[in-house]
Tab-separated table of C-alpha atoms and ligand atoms in Angstrom:
chain	number	residue	atom	x	y	z
L	253	MET	CA	-0.231	0.735	-0.012
L	254	THR	CA	1.363	3.954	-0.768
L	255	GLU	CA	0.796	5.952	2.083
L	256	GLU	CA	-0.893	9.637	1.414
L	257	ILE	CA	1.794	11.996	2.873
L	258	ALA	CA	0.989	15.641	3.417
L	259	VAL	CA	3.925	18.042	3.273
L	260	ILE	CA	4.514	20.869	4.690
L	261	PRO	CA	7.398	22.799	4.402
L	262	GLY	CA	6.311	26.274	5.730
L	263	ASP	CA	8.514	29.318	6.225
L	264	GLY	CA	12.370	29.671	7.036
L	265	ILE	CA	14.048	26.531	7.295
L	266	GLY	CA	10.908	24.996	7.398
L	267	GLN	CA	11.245	24.841	3.258
L	268	GLU	CA	15.870	22.985	3.547
L	269	VAL	CA	15.108	20.193	6.303
L	270	VAL	CA	11.648	18.871	5.182
L	271	PRO	CA	13.009	18.550	1.065
L	272	VAL	CA	15.979	15.844	3.064
L	273	ALA	CA	13.138	13.896	5.194
L	274	VAL	CA	11.308	14.201	1.634
L	275	SER	CA	14.218	11.871	0.118
L	276	VAL	CA	15.132	9.859	2.392
L	277	LEU	CA	11.350	8.807	3.447
L	278	ASP	CA	11.059	8.312	-0.553
L	279	GLU	CA	14.822	6.326	-0.574
L	280	VAL	CA	13.233	3.934	1.903
L	281	GLY	CA	10.143	3.801	1.015
L	282	ASP	CA	6.877	3.787	-1.359
L	283	PHE	CA	5.066	7.264	-0.297
L	284	ALA	CA	2.996	9.584	-1.922
L	285	PHE	CA	3.916	13.128	-1.113
L	286	THR	CA	2.242	16.363	-1.670
L	287	GLU	CA	3.085	20.062	-0.709
L	288	TYR	CA	1.114	22.474	0.551
L	289	ASP	CA	1.259	26.027	1.456
L	290	ALA	CA	1.173	27.493	4.892
L	291	GLY	CA	3.049	30.231	7.435
L	292	ASP	CA	3.792	34.119	7.132
L	293	ARG	CA	4.881	33.878	3.473
L	294	VAL	CA	1.120	32.270	2.091
L	295	GLN	CA	-0.145	35.194	5.130
L	296	GLU	CA	1.693	37.752	3.087
L	297	GLU	CA	-0.158	36.209	-0.338
L	298	THR	CA	-3.757	36.044	0.999
L	299	GLY	CA	-3.659	37.340	4.640
L	300	GLU	CA	-4.677	33.703	6.314
L	301	PRO	CA	-1.841	31.253	6.866
L	302	LEU	CA	-3.565	28.278	6.444
L	303	PRO	CA	-5.548	27.830	3.307
L	304	GLU	CA	-8.676	25.333	3.766
L	305	GLU	CA	-6.388	22.692	1.143
L	306	THR	CA	-3.450	22.352	3.448
L	307	LYS	CA	-5.976	22.015	6.923
L	308	ARG	CA	-8.519	19.165	4.729
L	309	ALA	CA	-4.544	17.085	3.300
L	310	ALA	CA	-3.434	16.933	6.786
L	311	GLU	CA	-7.609	15.630	7.644
L	312	THR	CA	-7.559	13.419	4.855
L	313	SER	CA	-3.412	12.421	4.449
L	314	ASP	CA	-2.393	9.584	6.147
L	315	ALA	CA	-0.009	11.173	8.186
L	316	THR	CA	1.532	15.056	8.146
L	317	LEU	CA	4.942	16.031	7.117
L	318	PHE	CA	5.451	19.697	9.238
L	319	GLY	CA	8.315	21.307	8.647
L	320	ALA	CA	8.010	25.231	10.736
L	321	ALA	CA	5.944	28.756	10.257
L	322	GLY	CA	7.248	31.463	11.846
L	323	GLU	CA	5.551	34.413	13.222
L	324	SER	CA	2.238	32.475	12.542
L	325	ALA	CA	3.335	29.295	13.776
L	326	ALA	CA	0.591	29.377	16.121
L	327	ASP	CA	-2.607	30.237	14.719
L	328	VAL	CA	-0.828	27.058	11.742
L	329	ILE	CA	0.247	24.507	14.005
L	330	LEU	CA	-2.268	24.492	16.285
L	331	PRO	CA	-5.425	24.116	14.271
L	332	LEU	CA	-2.302	21.096	12.239
L	333	ARG	CA	-2.751	19.558	15.533
L	334	SER	CA	-6.782	19.606	15.361
L	335	ALA	CA	-6.714	18.898	12.626
L	336	VAL	CA	-5.204	15.196	13.129
L	337	GLY	CA	-7.432	15.048	16.554
L	338	SER	CA	-3.797	14.750	18.397
L	339	PHE	CA	-4.412	14.100	21.760
L	340	ALA	CA	-0.573	12.827	22.751
L	341	ASN	CA	2.709	14.867	21.619
L	342	VAL	CA	5.797	12.337	22.046
L	343	ARG	CA	9.138	14.436	22.757
L	344	PRO	CA	11.863	12.003	21.902
L	345	ALA	CA	14.630	13.285	23.377
L	346	ARG	CA	18.101	11.080	23.399
L	347	ALA	CA	21.419	12.106	23.560
L	348	TYR	CA	23.705	10.173	20.593
L	349	PRO	CA	26.993	8.947	19.654
L	350	GLY	CA	28.884	11.419	18.193
L	351	ILE	CA	27.906	14.272	20.015
L	352	ASP	CA	28.545	17.167	22.749
L	353	ALA	CA	25.542	16.305	25.199
L	354	LEU	CA	25.041	17.726	28.732
L	355	HIS	CA	24.257	14.106	29.550
L	356	PRO	CA	25.363	11.599	26.358
L	357	ASP	CA	23.332	8.560	28.337
L	358	ALA	CA	19.842	10.444	28.462
L	359	ASP	CA	16.913	8.130	26.465
L	360	LEU	CA	14.327	10.177	26.956
L	361	VAL	CA	11.045	9.701	25.839
L	362	PHE	CA	8.319	12.696	26.472
L	363	VAL	CA	4.622	12.091	26.534
L	364	ARG	CA	2.792	15.410	26.787
L	365	GLU	CA	-0.977	15.103	26.893
L	366	ASN	CA	-2.196	18.111	24.294
L	367	THR	CA	-6.173	18.663	24.185
L	368	GLU	CA	-6.565	20.230	28.220
L	369	GLY	CA	-5.022	21.199	31.320
L	370	VAL	CA	-4.268	25.079	32.097
L	371	TYR	CA	-4.121	25.022	28.327
L	372	ALA	CA	-7.642	24.193	27.528
L	373	GLY	CA	-8.551	27.695	26.650
L	374	ILE	CA	-10.895	28.429	29.359
L	375	GLU	CA	-9.850	31.985	31.058
L	376	SER	CA	-11.400	34.995	31.671
L	377	ASP	CA	-11.184	38.487	33.132
L	378	LEU	CA	-12.756	38.237	36.830
L	379	THR	CA	-12.775	42.145	37.986
L	380	ASP	CA	-10.843	44.641	36.032
L	381	GLU	CA	-7.338	43.457	38.305
L	382	VAL	CA	-8.524	39.777	38.630
L	383	ARG	CA	-7.902	37.041	35.675
L	384	THR	CA	-8.577	33.445	36.340
L	385	LEU	CA	-7.514	30.093	34.305
L	386	THR	CA	-9.594	26.994	34.101
L	387	ARG	CA	-7.210	23.773	34.547
L	388	VAL	CA	-9.935	20.867	32.916
L	389	ILE	CA	-8.327	17.479	33.912
L	390	THR	CA	-11.618	15.177	32.304
L	391	GLU	CA	-11.132	11.027	32.741
L	392	PRO	CA	-11.008	9.967	29.558
L	393	ALA	CA	-8.145	12.270	28.590
L	394	SER	CA	-6.409	11.025	31.549
L	395	ARG	CA	-7.072	7.836	30.386
L	396	ARG	CA	-5.997	8.156	26.314
L	397	ILE	CA	-2.711	9.274	27.440
L	398	ALA	CA	-2.151	6.915	29.951
L	399	GLU	CA	-2.681	4.380	27.539
L	400	PHE	CA	-0.780	5.844	24.804
L	401	GLY	CA	2.597	5.700	27.754
L	402	PHE	CA	2.532	3.035	28.471
L	403	ASP	CA	1.991	1.569	25.057
L	404	TYR	CA	4.727	2.895	24.483
L	405	ALA	CA	6.867	2.530	26.996
L	406	ALA	CA	6.384	-1.045	26.323
L	407	GLU	CA	6.969	-1.794	22.919
L	408	HIS	CA	10.573	0.297	23.414
L	409	ASP	CA	11.564	-0.967	26.872
L	410	TYR	CA	11.458	1.361	28.361
L	411	ASP	CA	10.428	2.634	32.624
L	412	VAL	CA	7.345	5.134	33.232
L	413	THR	CA	7.524	8.338	35.086
L	414	VAL	CA	4.371	9.780	36.045
L	415	ALA	CA	4.744	13.941	36.344
L	416	HIS	CA	2.362	15.865	38.840
L	417	LYS	CA	1.563	18.244	41.139
L	418	ALA	CA	-1.227	16.624	42.737
L	419	ASN	CA	-0.139	17.424	45.992
L	420	VAL	CA	-0.972	20.960	45.738
L	421	MET	CA	-4.422	19.971	42.632
L	422	ALA	CA	-5.252	17.094	44.822
L	423	ARG	CA	-8.501	17.236	42.481
L	424	THR	CA	-7.465	17.919	38.437
L	425	ASP	CA	-4.039	15.883	38.942
L	426	GLY	CA	-5.246	13.614	42.579
L	427	LEU	CA	-7.160	11.889	38.784
L	428	PHE	CA	-4.381	12.661	36.203
L	429	VAL	CA	-2.096	10.475	38.413
L	430	GLU	CA	-5.082	7.727	39.487
L	431	THR	CA	-6.103	7.225	35.919
L	432	ALA	CA	-2.217	6.449	35.261
L	433	GLY	CA	-2.444	4.284	38.152
L	434	GLN	CA	-5.415	2.446	37.089
L	435	VAL	CA	-4.733	1.457	33.959
L	436	ALA	CA	-0.958	0.696	34.643
L	437	ASP	CA	-2.907	-2.386	36.820
L	438	GLU	CA	-4.651	-3.071	33.532
L	439	HIS	CA	-0.734	-3.481	31.487
L	440	GLY	CA	0.282	-4.996	34.304
L	441	ALA	CA	3.303	-2.534	34.308
L	442	ASP	CA	4.972	-1.225	36.884
L	443	HIS	CA	5.401	2.987	36.642
L	444	GLU	CA	6.504	5.803	39.699
L	445	THR	CA	4.806	9.118	40.580
L	446	GLN	CA	7.014	12.080	41.194
L	447	LEU	CA	6.203	15.581	41.380
L	448	MET	CA	6.670	17.806	38.408
L	449	ASP	CA	9.114	20.551	39.777
L	450	ALA	CA	11.545	17.777	42.103
L	451	LEU	CA	11.662	15.647	38.824
L	452	ALA	CA	12.886	18.883	37.077
L	453	THR	CA	15.986	19.285	39.417
L	454	ASP	CA	16.186	15.524	38.558
L	455	LEU	CA	16.255	15.528	35.190
L	456	VAL	CA	18.760	18.016	35.490
L	457	MET	CA	20.911	15.358	36.915
L	458	ASN	CA	19.832	12.509	36.492
L	459	PRO	CA	18.395	11.952	32.896
L	460	ALA	CA	19.642	8.103	32.748
L	461	ASP	CA	17.409	6.911	35.422
L	462	TYR	CA	13.719	8.215	33.311
L	463	GLY	CA	12.366	6.684	30.286
L	464	VAL	CA	8.957	8.044	29.079
L	465	VAL	CA	7.290	10.794	31.141
L	466	ILE	CA	4.028	11.137	31.361
L	467	CYS	CA	2.943	14.632	31.589
L	468	PRO	CA	-0.083	16.844	32.016
L	469	ASN	CA	-0.379	19.342	29.325
L	470	LEU	CA	2.064	22.559	31.076
L	471	ALA	CA	4.353	19.874	32.234
L	472	GLY	CA	4.824	18.613	29.567
L	473	ASP	CA	5.446	21.459	27.199
L	474	VAL	CA	8.296	22.999	29.768
L	475	LEU	CA	9.901	19.564	31.089
L	476	SER	CA	10.548	18.311	27.559
L	477	ASP	CA	12.137	21.955	26.397
L	478	LEU	CA	13.964	21.655	29.129
L	479	ALA	CA	15.421	17.706	28.002
L	480	ALA	CA	16.060	19.122	24.329
L	481	GLY	CA	19.256	22.001	26.548
L	482	LEU	CA	20.100	17.822	28.325
L	483	VAL	CA	21.312	15.860	25.035
L	484	GLY	CA	22.181	18.369	21.895
L	485	GLY	CA	19.564	21.228	20.615
L	486	LEU	CA	17.091	21.677	18.498
L	487	GLY	CA	18.242	20.450	15.373
L	488	LEU	CA	18.335	16.827	16.464
L	489	LEU	CA	15.121	16.342	18.322
L	490	PRO	CA	11.756	15.487	16.274
L	491	SER	CA	7.898	15.518	17.423
L	492	ALA	CA	4.933	13.245	16.665
L	493	ASN	CA	1.217	14.859	17.423
L	494	ILE	CA	-0.864	11.800	17.165
L	495	GLY	CA	-3.769	11.131	16.524
L	496	PRO	CA	-6.279	7.940	16.274
L	497	GLU	CA	-6.147	7.767	12.808
L	498	ARG	CA	-3.738	9.969	11.979
L	499	ALA	CA	-0.439	12.277	13.285
L	500	LEU	CA	1.134	14.997	12.483
L	501	PHE	CA	5.312	15.027	12.774
L	502	GLU	CA	7.321	18.346	13.159
L	503	PRO	CA	11.017	19.088	14.530
L	504	VAL	CA	10.766	20.127	17.671
L	505	HIS	CA	13.002	23.724	16.144
L	506	GLY	CA	11.173	26.953	14.961
L	507	SER	CA	11.476	28.580	11.251
L	508	ALA	CA	15.299	29.431	12.545
L	509	PRO	CA	15.225	33.093	10.632
L	510	ASP	CA	18.684	33.700	11.863
L	511	ILE	CA	20.010	30.708	9.658
L	512	ALA	CA	17.365	30.833	7.118
L	513	GLY	CA	18.763	31.038	3.050
L	514	LYS	CA	22.040	29.771	4.560
L	515	GLY	CA	21.560	26.320	3.663
L	516	ILE	CA	23.408	24.950	6.630
L	517	ALA	CA	20.468	23.856	8.876
L	518	ASN	CA	20.442	20.913	10.538
L	519	PRO	CA	17.646	18.412	8.726
L	520	ILE	CA	18.390	16.017	11.417
L	521	ALA	CA	15.091	16.679	13.763
L	522	THR	CA	13.071	16.330	10.716
L	523	VAL	CA	14.598	13.248	8.912
L	524	LEU	CA	13.587	12.121	12.682
L	525	SER	CA	10.643	13.336	13.245
L	526	ALA	CA	10.101	11.423	9.509
L	527	ALA	CA	11.513	7.862	11.329
L	528	MET	CA	8.423	8.161	13.447
L	529	CYS	CA	6.517	8.802	11.372
L	530	CYS	CA	6.758	5.937	9.463
L	531	GLU	CA	6.808	4.349	13.294
L	532	PHE	CA	3.011	5.199	13.071
L	533	LEU	CA	2.435	4.050	9.845
L	534	GLU	CA	3.660	0.613	10.487
L	535	ARG	CA	6.822	0.430	8.292
L	536	ALA	CA	9.013	-0.177	12.062
L	537	ASP	CA	11.595	-2.026	8.872
L	538	GLU	CA	11.799	1.517	7.422
L	539	ALA	CA	11.577	3.236	10.799
L	540	GLU	CA	14.655	1.907	12.204
L	541	ARG	CA	16.773	1.997	9.038
L	542	ILE	CA	15.933	5.741	9.022
L	543	ARG	CA	17.290	6.457	12.412
L	544	THR	CA	20.827	4.091	11.277
L	545	ALA	CA	21.645	6.271	8.956
L	546	VAL	CA	20.735	9.087	11.032
L	547	MET	CA	23.083	7.867	14.453
L	548	GLU	CA	25.919	6.264	11.536
L	549	VAL	CA	26.038	10.444	10.207
L	550	LEU	CA	25.736	11.500	13.610
L	551	ALA	CA	28.882	9.155	14.154
L	552	ASP	CA	31.123	10.073	11.737
L	553	GLY	CA	29.906	12.814	10.157
L	554	PRO	CA	29.375	14.974	8.674
L	555	HIS	CA	28.271	17.366	10.774
L	556	THR	CA	26.469	21.332	10.253
L	557	PRO	CA	27.307	24.287	12.309
L	558	ASP	CA	25.185	24.012	14.917
L	559	LEU	CA	26.664	20.474	15.861
L	560	GLY	CA	30.406	22.085	15.578
L	561	GLY	CA	30.801	21.042	12.754
L	562	GLU	CA	30.964	23.210	8.350
L	563	ALA	CA	28.806	21.079	6.960
L	564	THR	CA	25.555	22.294	4.361
L	565	THR	CA	22.215	20.724	4.534
L	566	GLU	CA	23.494	18.907	0.933
L	567	GLU	CA	25.942	17.997	2.558
L	568	ILE	CA	23.786	15.903	5.285
L	569	GLU	CA	21.801	14.736	2.880
L	570	SER	CA	24.088	13.879	0.694
L	571	ALA	CA	25.586	11.945	3.862
L	572	LEU	CA	22.514	10.079	4.896
L	573	LEU	CA	21.929	8.622	1.147
L	574	ALA	CA	24.650	7.373	0.869
L	575	ARG	CA	23.961	5.715	4.587
L	576	LEU	CA	21.424	4.565	3.294
Y	888	NAI	P1	14.106	28.390	16.470
Y	888	NAI	O1	14.183	27.357	16.777
Y	888	NAI	O2	13.370	28.979	15.283
Y	888	NAI	O3	15.467	28.687	16.792
Y	888	NAI	C1	15.933	29.082	18.593
Y	888	NAI	C2	17.642	29.086	17.365
Y	888	NAI	O4	18.141	27.442	17.206
Y	888	NAI	C3	18.015	29.744	16.580
Y	888	NAI	O5	19.324	30.279	17.114
Y	888	NAI	C4	18.510	28.806	15.177
Y	888	NAI	O6	19.024	29.174	14.286
Y	888	NAI	C5	18.783	27.407	16.199
Y	888	NAI	N1	17.779	26.370	15.639
Y	888	NAI	C6	16.745	25.601	15.841
Y	888	NAI	N2	16.507	24.393	14.847
Y	888	NAI	C7	17.689	24.768	14.014
Y	888	NAI	C8	18.284	23.189	13.199
Y	888	NAI	N3	17.439	22.321	12.909
Y	888	NAI	N4	19.330	24.142	12.389
Y	888	NAI	C9	20.334	24.044	12.954
Y	888	NAI	N5	20.102	25.692	14.181
Y	888	NAI	C10	18.922	25.924	14.176
Y	888	NAI	O7	13.143	29.310	17.465
Y	888	NAI	P2	13.033	31.209	17.575
Y	888	NAI	O8	13.931	31.340	17.204
Y	888	NAI	O9	12.245	31.292	19.231
Y	888	NAI	O10	11.882	31.069	16.620
Y	888	NAI	C11	12.164	31.794	15.196
Y	888	NAI	C12	10.812	31.416	14.777
Y	888	NAI	O11	10.218	29.983	14.716
Y	888	NAI	C13	9.541	32.722	15.282
Y	888	NAI	O12	8.877	33.127	13.991
Y	888	NAI	C14	8.591	31.973	15.822
Y	888	NAI	O13	7.030	32.189	16.161
Y	888	NAI	C15	8.537	30.195	14.778
Y	888	NAI	N6	8.415	28.827	15.966
Y	888	NAI	C16	7.880	28.381	15.090
Y	888	NAI	C17	7.486	26.835	15.842
Y	888	NAI	C18	7.016	25.516	14.677
Y	888	NAI	O14	6.002	26.210	13.986
Y	888	NAI	N7	6.392	24.199	15.155
Y	888	NAI	C19	7.938	26.210	16.910
Y	888	NAI	C20	8.599	27.543	17.240
Y	888	NAI	C21	8.833	28.759	16.816
Y	889	MG	MG1	6.775	24.740	23.686
């Protein structure tokens, strides 16, 4: 079967790194790619950063590969994530041999609830001086993210930690932790729970003690960015936004206007996002081939300037294709 992949390069270095991921996917498998527009450039031309056609493509394609948007990022990426029905944001943060990382032994995967918590969008002005925000935690969403996290951990052989602050937010995070505990029992899986502030300290000091970290929305946002700093920076970090039937894959980084157009953007984060895409499409062999090529190129070089090298994006592409 040929899966349809919607390709949305977007702005800045999105235009440079996404084509590398597409040629890598094309090398390992049989996919049908269709390219769509989104981002600042489209907004300047039409007044709208996310064309209806692009949103529909995300809603109907088997998977979507996104690069980055610039200033319009929130207006592009949030609707695209809902277009695929994303409930889980998966962010692996792993150090690789050959890369100068703070913690060469870190191998973490953040599984972040992606629909509620403090990002449910329920804010109001109570008076001129008082503003409030409602934090929403539901049993179904907590169950869905916990099930995803425990399945992922079992499949990839990781321990599970559930991050929370139930000592203060007893009703909401209490429900999150309790539900995760039930799911752990149903899966016959071990897990630990940890207060998210203490976890932040321990992640900096002993990241190798952790594997899959299941988080409510805000905690997952912050802790996964923290973890990015432990393993060598933004040019290496992929992510997946998983829905019940579809998913969107994107590097964690943005459009990097400071280096856009110079041909030196690191394409690895996007290539690793493409590997996650293969895995989602149940093409484990293709995913493994891509990851192996990435690990070989990271170990032996060449490297782009963000990793201390002098290679261009194109040279990384050639090195990856040669390994494949
Ligand atoms: P950024 O991730 O674009 O860049 C941060 C720093 O990391 C820059 O110095 C950049 O050169 C470097 N960097 C990022 N990716 C790299 C790569 N692949 N290779 C080499 N170096 C890389 O974040 P920043 O600067 O905060 O935002 C720039 C623009 O991107 C803004 O307009 C922002 O709105 C947008 N943005 C979009 C996102 C998305 O589309 N998902 C996410 C984050 C930011
Ligand atoms: Mg963030």
